[in-house]
GROMACS .gro file of C-alpha atoms in nm:
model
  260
    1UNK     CA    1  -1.244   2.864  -3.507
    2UNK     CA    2  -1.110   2.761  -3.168
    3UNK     CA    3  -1.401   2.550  -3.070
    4UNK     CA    4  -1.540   2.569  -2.694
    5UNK     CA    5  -1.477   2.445  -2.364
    6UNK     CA    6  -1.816   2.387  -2.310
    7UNK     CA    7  -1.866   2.681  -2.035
    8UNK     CA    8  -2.103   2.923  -2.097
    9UNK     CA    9  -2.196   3.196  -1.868
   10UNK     CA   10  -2.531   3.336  -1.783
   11UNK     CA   11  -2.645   3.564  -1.510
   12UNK     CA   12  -3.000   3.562  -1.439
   13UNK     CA   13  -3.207   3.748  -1.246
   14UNK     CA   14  -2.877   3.979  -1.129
   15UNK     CA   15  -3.042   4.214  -0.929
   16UNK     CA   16  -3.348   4.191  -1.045
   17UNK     CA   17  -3.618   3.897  -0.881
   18UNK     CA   18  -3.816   3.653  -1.048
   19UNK     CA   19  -4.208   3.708  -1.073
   20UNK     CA   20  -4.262   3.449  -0.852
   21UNK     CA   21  -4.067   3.283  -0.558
   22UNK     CA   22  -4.298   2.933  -0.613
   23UNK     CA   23  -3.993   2.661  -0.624
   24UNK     CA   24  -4.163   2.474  -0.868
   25UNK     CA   25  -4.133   2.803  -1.098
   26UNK     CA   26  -3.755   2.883  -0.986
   27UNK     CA   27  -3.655   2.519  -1.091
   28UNK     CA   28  -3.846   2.540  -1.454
   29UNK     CA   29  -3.683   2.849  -1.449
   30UNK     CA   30  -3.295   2.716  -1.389
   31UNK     CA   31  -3.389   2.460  -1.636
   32UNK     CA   32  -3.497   2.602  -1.949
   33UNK     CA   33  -3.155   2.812  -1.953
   34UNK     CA   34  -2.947   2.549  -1.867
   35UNK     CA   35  -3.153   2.307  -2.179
   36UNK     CA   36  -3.119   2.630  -2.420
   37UNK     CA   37  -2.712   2.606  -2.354
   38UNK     CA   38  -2.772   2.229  -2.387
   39UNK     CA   39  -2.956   2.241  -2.786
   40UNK     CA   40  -2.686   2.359  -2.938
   41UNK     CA   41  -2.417   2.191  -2.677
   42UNK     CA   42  -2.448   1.816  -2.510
   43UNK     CA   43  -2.167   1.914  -2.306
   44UNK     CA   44  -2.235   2.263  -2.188
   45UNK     CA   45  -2.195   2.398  -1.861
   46UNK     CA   46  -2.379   2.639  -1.679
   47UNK     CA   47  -2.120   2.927  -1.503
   48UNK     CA   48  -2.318   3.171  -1.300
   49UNK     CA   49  -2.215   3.440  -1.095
   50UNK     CA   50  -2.394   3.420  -0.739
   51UNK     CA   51  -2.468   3.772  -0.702
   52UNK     CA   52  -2.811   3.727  -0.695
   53UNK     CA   53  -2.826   3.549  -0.387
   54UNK     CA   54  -2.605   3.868  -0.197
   55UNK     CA   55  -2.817   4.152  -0.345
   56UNK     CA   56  -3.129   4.055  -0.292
   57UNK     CA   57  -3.136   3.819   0.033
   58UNK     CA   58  -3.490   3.904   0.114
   59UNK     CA   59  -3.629   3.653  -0.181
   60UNK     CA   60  -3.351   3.435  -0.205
   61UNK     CA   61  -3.394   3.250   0.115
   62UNK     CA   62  -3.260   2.899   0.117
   63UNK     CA   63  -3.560   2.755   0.004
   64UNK     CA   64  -3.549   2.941  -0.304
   65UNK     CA   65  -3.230   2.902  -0.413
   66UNK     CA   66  -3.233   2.510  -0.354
   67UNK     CA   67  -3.499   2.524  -0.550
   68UNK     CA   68  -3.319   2.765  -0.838
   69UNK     CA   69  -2.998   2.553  -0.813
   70UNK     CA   70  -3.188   2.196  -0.858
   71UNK     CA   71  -3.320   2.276  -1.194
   72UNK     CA   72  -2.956   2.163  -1.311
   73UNK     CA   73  -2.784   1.852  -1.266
   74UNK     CA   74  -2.457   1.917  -1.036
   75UNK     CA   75  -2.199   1.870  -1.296
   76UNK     CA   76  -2.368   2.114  -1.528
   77UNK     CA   77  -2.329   2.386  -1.337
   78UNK     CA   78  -2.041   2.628  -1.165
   79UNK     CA   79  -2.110   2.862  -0.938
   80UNK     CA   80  -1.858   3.215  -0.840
   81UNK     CA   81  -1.934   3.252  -0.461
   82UNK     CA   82  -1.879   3.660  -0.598
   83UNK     CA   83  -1.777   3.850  -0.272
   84UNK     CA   84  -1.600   3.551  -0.027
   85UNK     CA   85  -1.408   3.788   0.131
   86UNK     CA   86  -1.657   3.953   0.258
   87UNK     CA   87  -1.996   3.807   0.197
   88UNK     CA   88  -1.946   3.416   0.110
   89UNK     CA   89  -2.271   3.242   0.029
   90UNK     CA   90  -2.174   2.883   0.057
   91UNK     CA   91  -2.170   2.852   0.413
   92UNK     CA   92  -2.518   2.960   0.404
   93UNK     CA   93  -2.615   2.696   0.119
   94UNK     CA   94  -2.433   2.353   0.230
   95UNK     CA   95  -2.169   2.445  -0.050
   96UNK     CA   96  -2.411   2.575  -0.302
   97UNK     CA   97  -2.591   2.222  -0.237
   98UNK     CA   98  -2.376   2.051  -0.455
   99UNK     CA   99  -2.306   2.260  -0.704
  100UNK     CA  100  -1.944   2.320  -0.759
  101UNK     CA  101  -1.813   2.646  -0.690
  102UNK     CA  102  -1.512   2.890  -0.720
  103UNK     CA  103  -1.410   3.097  -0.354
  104UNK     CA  104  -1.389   3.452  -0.505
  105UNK     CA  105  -1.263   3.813  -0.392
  106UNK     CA  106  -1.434   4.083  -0.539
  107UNK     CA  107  -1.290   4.343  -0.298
  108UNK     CA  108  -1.353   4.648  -0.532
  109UNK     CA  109  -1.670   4.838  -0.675
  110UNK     CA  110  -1.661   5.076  -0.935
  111UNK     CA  111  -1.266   5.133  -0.958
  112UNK     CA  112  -1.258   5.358  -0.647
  113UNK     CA  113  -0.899   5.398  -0.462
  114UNK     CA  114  -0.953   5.357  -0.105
  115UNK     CA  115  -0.647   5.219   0.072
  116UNK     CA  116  -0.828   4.897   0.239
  117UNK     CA  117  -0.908   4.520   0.251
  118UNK     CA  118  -0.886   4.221   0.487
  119UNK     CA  119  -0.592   4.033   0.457
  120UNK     CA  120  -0.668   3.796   0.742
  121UNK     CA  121  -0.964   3.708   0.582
  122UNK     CA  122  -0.783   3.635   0.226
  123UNK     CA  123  -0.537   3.427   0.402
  124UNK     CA  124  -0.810   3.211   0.599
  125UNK     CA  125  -1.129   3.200   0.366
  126UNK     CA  126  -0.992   2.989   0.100
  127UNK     CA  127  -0.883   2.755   0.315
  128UNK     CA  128  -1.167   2.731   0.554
  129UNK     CA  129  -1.440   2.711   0.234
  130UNK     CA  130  -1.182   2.376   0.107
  131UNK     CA  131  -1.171   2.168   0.441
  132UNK     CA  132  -1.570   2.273   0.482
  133UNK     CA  133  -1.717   1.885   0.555
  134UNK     CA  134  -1.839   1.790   0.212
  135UNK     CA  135  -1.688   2.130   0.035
  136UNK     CA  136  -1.780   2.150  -0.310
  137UNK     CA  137  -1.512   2.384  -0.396
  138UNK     CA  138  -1.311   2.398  -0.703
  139UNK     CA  139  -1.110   2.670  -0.686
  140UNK     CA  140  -1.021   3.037  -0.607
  141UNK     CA  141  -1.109   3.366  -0.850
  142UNK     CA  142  -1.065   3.753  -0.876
  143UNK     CA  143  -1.434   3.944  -0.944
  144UNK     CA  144  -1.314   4.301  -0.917
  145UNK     CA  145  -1.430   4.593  -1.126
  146UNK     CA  146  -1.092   4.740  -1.077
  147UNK     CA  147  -0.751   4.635  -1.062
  148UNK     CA  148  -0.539   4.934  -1.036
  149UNK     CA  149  -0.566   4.996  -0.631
  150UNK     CA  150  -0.426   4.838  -0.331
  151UNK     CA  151  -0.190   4.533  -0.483
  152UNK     CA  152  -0.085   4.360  -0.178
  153UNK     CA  153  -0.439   4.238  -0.185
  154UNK     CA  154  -0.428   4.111  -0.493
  155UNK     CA  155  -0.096   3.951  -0.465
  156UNK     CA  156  -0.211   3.786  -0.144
  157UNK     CA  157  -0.513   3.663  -0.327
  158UNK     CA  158  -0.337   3.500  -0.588
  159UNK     CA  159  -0.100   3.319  -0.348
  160UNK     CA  160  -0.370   3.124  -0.177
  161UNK     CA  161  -0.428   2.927  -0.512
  162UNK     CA  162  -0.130   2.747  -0.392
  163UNK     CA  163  -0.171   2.725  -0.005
  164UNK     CA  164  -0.286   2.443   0.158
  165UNK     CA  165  -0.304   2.629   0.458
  166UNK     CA  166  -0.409   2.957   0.594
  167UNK     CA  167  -0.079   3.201   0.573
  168UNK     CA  168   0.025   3.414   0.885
  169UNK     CA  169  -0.039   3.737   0.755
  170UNK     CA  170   0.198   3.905   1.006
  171UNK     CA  171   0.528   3.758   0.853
  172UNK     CA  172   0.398   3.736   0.502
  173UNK     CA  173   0.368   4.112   0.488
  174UNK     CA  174   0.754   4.181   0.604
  175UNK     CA  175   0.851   3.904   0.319
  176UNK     CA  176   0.628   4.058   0.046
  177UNK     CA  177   0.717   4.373   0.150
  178UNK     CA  178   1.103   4.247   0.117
  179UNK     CA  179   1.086   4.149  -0.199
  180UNK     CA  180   0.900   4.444  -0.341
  181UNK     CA  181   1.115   4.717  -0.240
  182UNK     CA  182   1.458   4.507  -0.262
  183UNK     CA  183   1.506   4.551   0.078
  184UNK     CA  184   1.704   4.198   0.095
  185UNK     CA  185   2.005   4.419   0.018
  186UNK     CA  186   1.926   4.737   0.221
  187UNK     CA  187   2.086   4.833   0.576
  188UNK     CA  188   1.863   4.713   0.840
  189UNK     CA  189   1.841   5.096   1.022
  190UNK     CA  190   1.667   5.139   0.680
  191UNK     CA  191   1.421   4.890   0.596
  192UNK     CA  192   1.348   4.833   0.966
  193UNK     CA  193   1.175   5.153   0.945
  194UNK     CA  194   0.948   5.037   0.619
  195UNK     CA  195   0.870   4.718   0.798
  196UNK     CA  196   0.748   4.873   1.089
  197UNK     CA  197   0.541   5.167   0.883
  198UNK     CA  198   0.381   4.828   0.695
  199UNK     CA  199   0.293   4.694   1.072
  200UNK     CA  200   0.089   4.934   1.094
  201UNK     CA  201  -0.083   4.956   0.748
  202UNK     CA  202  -0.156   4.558   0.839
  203UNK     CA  203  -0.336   4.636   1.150
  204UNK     CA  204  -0.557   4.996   1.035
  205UNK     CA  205  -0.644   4.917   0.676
  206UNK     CA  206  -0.582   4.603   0.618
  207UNK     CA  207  -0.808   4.496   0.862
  208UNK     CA  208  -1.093   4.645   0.726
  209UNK     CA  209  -1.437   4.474   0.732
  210UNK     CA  210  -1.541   4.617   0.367
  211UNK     CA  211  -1.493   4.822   0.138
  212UNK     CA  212  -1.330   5.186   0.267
  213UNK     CA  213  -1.378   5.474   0.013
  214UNK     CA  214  -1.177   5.767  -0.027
  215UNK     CA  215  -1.297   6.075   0.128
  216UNK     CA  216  -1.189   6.232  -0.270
  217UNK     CA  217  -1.419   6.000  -0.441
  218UNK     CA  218  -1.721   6.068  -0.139
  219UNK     CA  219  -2.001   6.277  -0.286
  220UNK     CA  220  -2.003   6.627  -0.110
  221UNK     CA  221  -2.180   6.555   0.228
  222UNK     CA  222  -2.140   6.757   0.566
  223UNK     CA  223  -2.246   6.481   0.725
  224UNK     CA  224  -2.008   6.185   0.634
  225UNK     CA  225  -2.045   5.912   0.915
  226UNK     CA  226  -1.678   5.904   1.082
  227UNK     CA  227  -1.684   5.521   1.071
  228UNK     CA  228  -1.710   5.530   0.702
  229UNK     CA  229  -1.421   5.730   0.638
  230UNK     CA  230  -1.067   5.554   0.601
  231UNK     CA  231  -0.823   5.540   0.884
  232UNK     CA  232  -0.660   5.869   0.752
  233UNK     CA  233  -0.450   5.887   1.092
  234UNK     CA  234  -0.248   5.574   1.025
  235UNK     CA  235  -0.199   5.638   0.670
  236UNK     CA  236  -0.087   6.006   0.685
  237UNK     CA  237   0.191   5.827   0.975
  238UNK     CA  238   0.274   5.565   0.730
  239UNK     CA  239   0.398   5.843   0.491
  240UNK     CA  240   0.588   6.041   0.689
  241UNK     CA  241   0.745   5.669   0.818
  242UNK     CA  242   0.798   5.617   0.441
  243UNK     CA  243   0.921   5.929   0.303
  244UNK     CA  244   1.207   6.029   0.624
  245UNK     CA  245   1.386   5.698   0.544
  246UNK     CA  246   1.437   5.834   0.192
  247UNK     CA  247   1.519   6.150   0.367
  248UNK     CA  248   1.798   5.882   0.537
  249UNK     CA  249   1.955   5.752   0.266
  250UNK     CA  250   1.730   5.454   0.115
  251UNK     CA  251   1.716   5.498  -0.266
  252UNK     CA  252   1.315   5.400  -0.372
  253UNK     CA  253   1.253   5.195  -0.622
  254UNK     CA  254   0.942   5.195  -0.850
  255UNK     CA  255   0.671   4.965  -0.652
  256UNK     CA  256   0.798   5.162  -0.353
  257UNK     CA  257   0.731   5.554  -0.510
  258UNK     CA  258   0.381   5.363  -0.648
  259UNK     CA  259   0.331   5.277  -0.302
  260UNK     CA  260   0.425   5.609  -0.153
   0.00000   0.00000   0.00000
């Protein structure tokens, strides 16, 4: 009824590996899915996740995915570098060796609420992966499997669609922060306060170097390793930051009280 844009996604092989990490057999292997998308469309192209290539390094050494990757002409095929922020694949792969690809955050498993993320590393990766000598990318994306947790990440994220440069996270927090709790209009003994509680979210949690899950969401354990718990110290101060200038006279809004 609406007819196609000719991309088709498959995921092979997604955590699973192939009976046999010959190249010849990888490259028959690319082939034959891409030529079954091909019968029934001239035009198709191929859009694969690259997941593979994180969760199971051990086989997919570059060998083998040069190999996987060549069974399809370049402009057949797109590629979602899955976890950039964290884990990016195509500086290990010469841009996906050719292939065209999308820079993408996944930042969150299994809808879990931890208060974390890198936003240093959103504001700089895109960038970074687009000036890369002979960069193959295309674009930027959003992988999660959950949405409803930590927004300034995502808001970030979808920013750097339009940057041409990497953003200084520093004064990009105090704007966004601005903005979202209307504090354009507020007394500065007020939202000085706010500013400097989100100061120090930007330096505890927002730094983090993966993904930080709530001690809630933890399976019981009496032996949960302290560096895998959140930074609990800076977030419980962040609160009590937040909630005394309400106690002063600032009147929260809605993204502020989701916030809180």
């Amino acid at each position: 009824m609406f007819g196609t844009d000719h991309i088709y996604n498959a995921d092979t092989y997604n955590e699973l590996n192939p009976s046999s990490s010959d190249p010849d057999f990888l490259k028959q292997s690319s082939s034959a899915v891409y030529e079954a998308m091909r019968a029934s469309d001239p035009d198709a192209v191929w859009l694969m996740q690259g997941w593979l290539f994180i969760s199971s390094p051990q086989f997919w050494r570059p060998p083998q995915i040069q190999a996987y990757l060549s069974g399809v002409d370049n402009e057949h095929m797109i590629i979602l570098d899955l976890y950039s922020e964290q884990v990016p694949v195509w500086n290990l792969t010469d841009s996906y060796y050719g292939k065209p690809f999308i820079w993408c955050m996944l930042h969150n498993f299994g809808g879990r609420h931890g208060i974390y993320g890198n936003l240093d590393r959103i504001a700089t990766g895109p960038i970074l992966a687009k000036n890369y000598p002979g960069s193959t990318m295309i674009g930027t994306g959003l992988t999660p499997e959950a949405i409803e947790q930590n927004p300034i990440i995502y808001s970030l994220m979808c920013e750097m669609t339009w940057r041409r440069s990497p953003v200084d996270t520093s004064s990009w927090v105090h704007s966004y922060i601005v903005r979202r709790y209307g504090l354009s209009t507020v007394n500065v003994n007020l939202s000085s306060p706010i500013l400097s509680a989100w100061d120090l979210l930007k330096r505890s949690v927002y730094e983090d170097q993966g993904e930080s899950i709530s001690l809630i969401e933890r399976h019981p354990s009496l032996s949960i390793p302290y560096s895998q718990a959140p930074n609990a110290t800076g977030v419980v101060i962040v609160c009590r930051k937040l909630l005394a200038v309400t106690q002063d006279g600032y009147v929260p809004n809605e993204p502020f009280l989701y916030d809180l």
